[in-house]
GROMACS .gro file of C-alpha atoms in nm:
model
  217
    1MET     CA    1   0.847   0.249   1.576
    2GLU     CA    2   0.741   0.071   1.249
    3TYR     CA    3   0.448  -0.189   1.236
    4TYR     CA    4   0.487  -0.558   1.152
    5TYR     CA    5   0.226  -0.745   0.976
    6THR     CA    6   0.042  -1.077   1.051
    7PRO     CA    7  -0.291  -1.186   0.879
    8ALA     CA    8  -0.607  -1.202   1.119
    9LYS     CA    9  -0.595  -1.594   1.101
   10ASN     CA   10  -0.279  -1.583   1.312
   11ILE     CA   11  -0.440  -1.385   1.594
   12ASP     CA   12  -0.598  -1.550   1.899
   13LEU     CA   13  -0.783  -1.281   2.090
   14GLU     CA   14  -0.911  -1.535   2.351
   15LYS     CA   15  -0.546  -1.629   2.442
   16SER     CA   16  -0.424  -1.283   2.376
   17GLU     CA   17  -0.164  -1.421   2.156
   18LEU     CA   18  -0.051  -1.389   1.789
   19THR     CA   19   0.203  -1.544   1.575
   20ILE     CA   20   0.414  -1.397   1.297
   21SER     CA   21   0.557  -1.620   1.006
   22GLY     CA   22   0.695  -1.588   0.657
   23PHE     CA   23   0.919  -1.290   0.546
   24GLU     CA   24   0.819  -1.083   0.844
   25PHE     CA   25   0.945  -1.364   1.081
   26THR     CA   26   1.269  -1.355   0.892
   27HIS     CA   27   1.306  -0.985   0.901
   28LEU     CA   28   1.234  -0.973   1.280
   29THR     CA   29   1.460  -1.257   1.380
   30ARG     CA   30   1.737  -1.262   1.133
   31VAL     CA   31   1.771  -0.888   1.033
   32LEU     CA   32   1.656  -0.703   1.334
   33ARG     CA   33   1.754  -0.983   1.575
   34LYS     CA   34   1.446  -0.946   1.789
   35LYS     CA   35   1.436  -1.194   2.087
   36SER     CA   36   1.208  -1.293   2.374
   37GLY     CA   37   1.092  -1.003   2.582
   38ASP     CA   38   1.135  -0.737   2.309
   39LEU     CA   39   0.837  -0.508   2.242
   40ILE     CA   40   0.692  -0.478   1.895
   41THR     CA   41   0.379  -0.336   1.724
   42VAL     CA   42   0.178  -0.551   1.488
   43THR     CA   43  -0.115  -0.493   1.267
   44ASP     CA   44  -0.351  -0.727   1.075
   45GLY     CA   45  -0.404  -0.490   0.788
   46MET     CA   46  -0.762  -0.460   0.892
   47ARG     CA   47  -0.716  -0.136   1.097
   48ASN     CA   48  -0.633  -0.331   1.418
   49ILE     CA   49  -0.306  -0.253   1.597
   50TYR     CA   50  -0.152  -0.471   1.872
   51SER     CA   51   0.127  -0.377   2.106
   52CYS     CA   52   0.297  -0.701   2.183
   53LYS     CA   53   0.577  -0.863   2.370
   54ILE     CA   54   0.766  -1.156   2.204
   55LEU     CA   55   0.727  -1.473   2.409
   56ARG     CA   56   0.954  -1.713   2.224
   57THR     CA   57   1.067  -1.822   1.874
   58GLU     CA   58   0.940  -2.149   1.755
   59LYS     CA   59   1.011  -2.321   1.424
   60GLU     CA   60   0.966  -2.044   1.165
   61ILE     CA   61   0.711  -1.881   1.393
   62LEU     CA   62   0.738  -1.587   1.631
   63ARG     CA   63   0.485  -1.620   1.927
   64CYS     CA   64   0.385  -1.297   2.092
   65ALA     CA   65   0.167  -1.190   2.378
   66ILE     CA   66  -0.090  -0.909   2.303
   67LEU     CA   67  -0.055  -0.632   2.565
   68ASN     CA   68  -0.284  -0.387   2.407
   69ARG     CA   69  -0.518  -0.320   2.114
   70ASP     CA   70  -0.596  -0.004   1.916
   71TYR     CA   71  -0.806   0.052   1.616
   72ASN     CA   72  -0.767   0.277   1.310
   73LEU     CA   73  -0.486   0.509   1.415
   74SER     CA   74  -0.345   0.751   1.161
   75GLU     CA   75  -0.540   0.623   0.853
   76PRO     CA   76  -0.655   0.885   0.599
   77ASP     CA   77  -1.029   0.959   0.616
   78ILE     CA   78  -1.047   0.962   0.232
   79ASN     CA   79  -1.048   0.659   0.014
   80ILE     CA   80  -0.782   0.681  -0.267
   81HIS     CA   81  -0.790   0.418  -0.543
   82LEU     CA   82  -0.477   0.457  -0.761
   83TYR     CA   83  -0.467   0.359  -1.123
   84LEU     CA   84  -0.105   0.314  -1.222
   85SER     CA   85   0.009   0.233  -1.575
   86THR     CA   86   0.292  -0.027  -1.580
   87LEU     CA   87   0.639   0.095  -1.644
   88ARG     CA   88   0.921  -0.041  -1.852
   89ASN     CA   89   1.156   0.012  -1.553
   90ALA     CA   90   1.051  -0.229  -1.275
   91ALA     CA   91   1.239  -0.037  -1.008
   92ARG     CA   92   1.043   0.283  -1.075
   93PHE     CA   93   0.714   0.106  -1.073
   94GLU     CA   94   0.792  -0.059  -0.736
   95PHE     CA   95   0.909   0.291  -0.620
   96ALA     CA   96   0.577   0.446  -0.713
   97VAL     CA   97   0.375   0.162  -0.538
   98GLU     CA   98   0.587   0.203  -0.225
   99LYS     CA   99   0.529   0.571  -0.199
  100ALA     CA  100   0.160   0.554  -0.297
  101VAL     CA  101   0.108   0.332   0.009
  102GLU     CA  102   0.321   0.546   0.236
  103LEU     CA  103   0.099   0.845   0.128
  104GLY     CA  104  -0.229   0.673   0.209
  105ALA     CA  105  -0.355   0.467  -0.105
  106ALA     CA  106  -0.635   0.241  -0.016
  107SER     CA  107  -0.581   0.024  -0.328
  108ILE     CA  108  -0.368   0.006  -0.637
  109GLN     CA  109  -0.457  -0.124  -0.985
  110THR     CA  110  -0.235  -0.133  -1.292
  111VAL     CA  111  -0.382  -0.001  -1.626
  112ILE     CA  112  -0.284  -0.078  -1.978
  113THR     CA  113  -0.312   0.225  -2.206
  114GLN     CA  114  -0.232   0.303  -2.573
  115PHE     CA  115   0.110   0.438  -2.483
  116THR     CA  116   0.201   0.190  -2.206
  117VAL     CA  117   0.538   0.038  -2.300
  118ASN     CA  118   0.497  -0.285  -2.099
  119LYS     CA  119   0.156  -0.419  -2.208
  120ASN     CA  120   0.190  -0.755  -2.011
  121SER     CA  121  -0.022  -0.820  -1.705
  122ILE     CA  122   0.152  -0.858  -1.368
  123SER     CA  123   0.270  -1.209  -1.320
  124LYS     CA  124   0.193  -1.405  -0.999
  125SER     CA  125   0.558  -1.394  -0.884
  126LYS     CA  126   0.570  -1.023  -0.950
  127ALA     CA  127   0.237  -0.970  -0.772
  128GLU     CA  128   0.383  -1.154  -0.471
  129ARG     CA  129   0.684  -0.922  -0.477
  130ILE     CA  130   0.473  -0.612  -0.505
  131ASN     CA  131   0.254  -0.734  -0.222
  132LYS     CA  132   0.568  -0.760  -0.008
  133ILE     CA  133   0.656  -0.414  -0.086
  134ILE     CA  134   0.309  -0.301   0.005
  135ILE     CA  135   0.329  -0.470   0.337
  136GLY     CA  136   0.677  -0.327   0.415
  137ALA     CA  137   0.558   0.030   0.316
  138MET     CA  138   0.245  -0.004   0.534
  139GLY     CA  139   0.458  -0.098   0.837
  140GLN     CA  140   0.728   0.158   0.763
  141SER     CA  141   0.466   0.446   0.760
  142GLN     CA  142   0.275   0.312   1.046
  143ARG     CA  143  -0.043   0.233   0.863
  144CYS     CA  144  -0.275  -0.022   0.989
  145PHE     CA  145  -0.484  -0.075   0.668
  146LEU     CA  146  -0.330  -0.314   0.397
  147PRO     CA  147  -0.390  -0.169   0.046
  148GLU     CA  148  -0.514  -0.404  -0.218
  149PHE     CA  149  -0.317  -0.474  -0.520
  150ARG     CA  150  -0.563  -0.551  -0.794
  151ASP     CA  151  -0.536  -0.728  -1.118
  152THR     CA  152  -0.443  -0.539  -1.443
  153ILE     CA  153  -0.726  -0.385  -1.654
  154SER     CA  154  -0.747  -0.178  -1.975
  155LEU     CA  155  -0.804   0.191  -1.992
  156ASN     CA  156  -1.159   0.123  -2.132
  157GLU     CA  157  -1.219  -0.102  -1.833
  158MET     CA  158  -1.109   0.164  -1.596
  159ILE     CA  159  -1.335   0.432  -1.761
  160LYS     CA  160  -1.641   0.191  -1.739
  161ASN     CA  161  -1.563   0.107  -1.370
  162THR     CA  162  -1.533   0.476  -1.262
  163THR     CA  163  -1.833   0.625  -1.464
  164GLU     CA  164  -2.024   0.724  -1.141
  165ASP     CA  165  -1.728   0.839  -0.945
  166GLU     CA  166  -1.701   1.222  -0.913
  167ASN     CA  167  -1.356   1.273  -0.787
  168LYS     CA  168  -1.095   1.191  -1.039
  169ILE     CA  169  -0.747   1.326  -1.077
  170VAL     CA  170  -0.542   1.248  -1.387
  171MET     CA  171  -0.160   1.317  -1.335
  172TYR     CA  172  -0.055   1.392  -1.673
  173GLU     CA  173   0.231   1.633  -1.740
  174SER     CA  174   0.085   1.794  -2.070
  175VAL     CA  175  -0.250   1.892  -1.915
  176HIS     CA  176  -0.298   2.235  -1.730
  177SER     CA  177  -0.408   2.192  -1.369
  178HIS     CA  178  -0.781   2.201  -1.296
  179ASN     CA  179  -0.972   2.155  -0.978
  180SER     CA  180  -1.276   1.943  -1.082
  181SER     CA  181  -1.353   1.823  -0.737
  182ARG     CA  182  -1.454   2.147  -0.577
  183GLY     CA  183  -1.790   2.111  -0.392
  184THR     CA  184  -1.801   1.732  -0.421
  185ASP     CA  185  -1.759   1.454  -0.167
  186ARG     CA  186  -1.388   1.416  -0.109
  187LYS     CA  187  -1.422   1.090   0.080
  188LYS     CA  188  -1.340   0.884  -0.231
  189ILE     CA  189  -1.082   1.008  -0.483
  190LEU     CA  190  -0.952   0.820  -0.787
  191ILE     CA  191  -0.609   0.901  -0.912
  192MET     CA  192  -0.475   0.800  -1.255
  193PHE     CA  193  -0.083   0.821  -1.277
  194HIS     CA  194   0.023   0.782  -1.628
  195CYS     CA  195   0.336   0.871  -1.817
  196LEU     CA  196   0.407   0.834  -2.189
  197SER     CA  197   0.749   0.702  -2.089
  198ASP     CA  198   0.943   0.629  -1.783
  199PRO     CA  199   0.879   0.922  -1.527
  200ARG     CA  200   1.165   1.149  -1.462
  201GLU     CA  201   1.260   1.154  -1.089
  202ASP     CA  202   1.176   1.515  -1.035
  203SER     CA  203   0.834   1.482  -1.213
  204ALA     CA  204   0.743   1.169  -1.003
  205LYS     CA  205   0.833   1.372  -0.689
  206MET     CA  206   0.614   1.667  -0.781
  207LYS     CA  207   0.324   1.446  -0.844
  208LEU     CA  208   0.373   1.268  -0.508
  209ILE     CA  209   0.403   1.592  -0.328
  210TYR     CA  210   0.070   1.704  -0.488
  211TRP     CA  211  -0.097   1.378  -0.363
  212SER     CA  212   0.050   1.434  -0.010
  213LYS     CA  213  -0.142   1.767   0.001
  214ILE     CA  214  -0.454   1.575  -0.080
  215THR     CA  215  -0.406   1.312   0.187
  216GLY     CA  216  -0.236   1.515   0.447
  217ARG     CA  217   0.043   1.263   0.475
   0.00000   0.00000   0.00000
């Protein structure tokens, strides 16, 4: 069963109730046709998981009773921060973000490099769309931590920000594989996913498979 998202401000632990609004409300009521008495699982994206029963539908709000609370189920024990160069093909970029979340990324940040085709920063409306994709992927893969989508930076800024980080994996098709993280602390791993042009589907799948071996997802 997939998880649904509501921010912590919508959760009242004293009353053992929570509310769901926005696009998750629309998805639950108009797409899935959920109604009073149905059971759902909700997360606040802060590792809390709530087993709930729908009480009633109010105006643009779904009110639920909290039946049980769990914490930090199935989250990876390593902290992966993905640096992803923007792509000319928006659909493929969104696909990469979606799969990164499903495979366990803790945060995602776009990077502008010398060979990046689209050198524009992510617009506010685009960021909102990507955050919806992240929420959907989190729920679909039964994750309880909401990955952060960070503002675009340059390659030089990325290098400066990661100077002291030991575990770095650069996914670049023209470089031979090399294990540089042997014997180091694998609790935090930085991954740079960059292509000179739009990635071929097979190439993207191979890189995601390699990542799944790291995360165990």
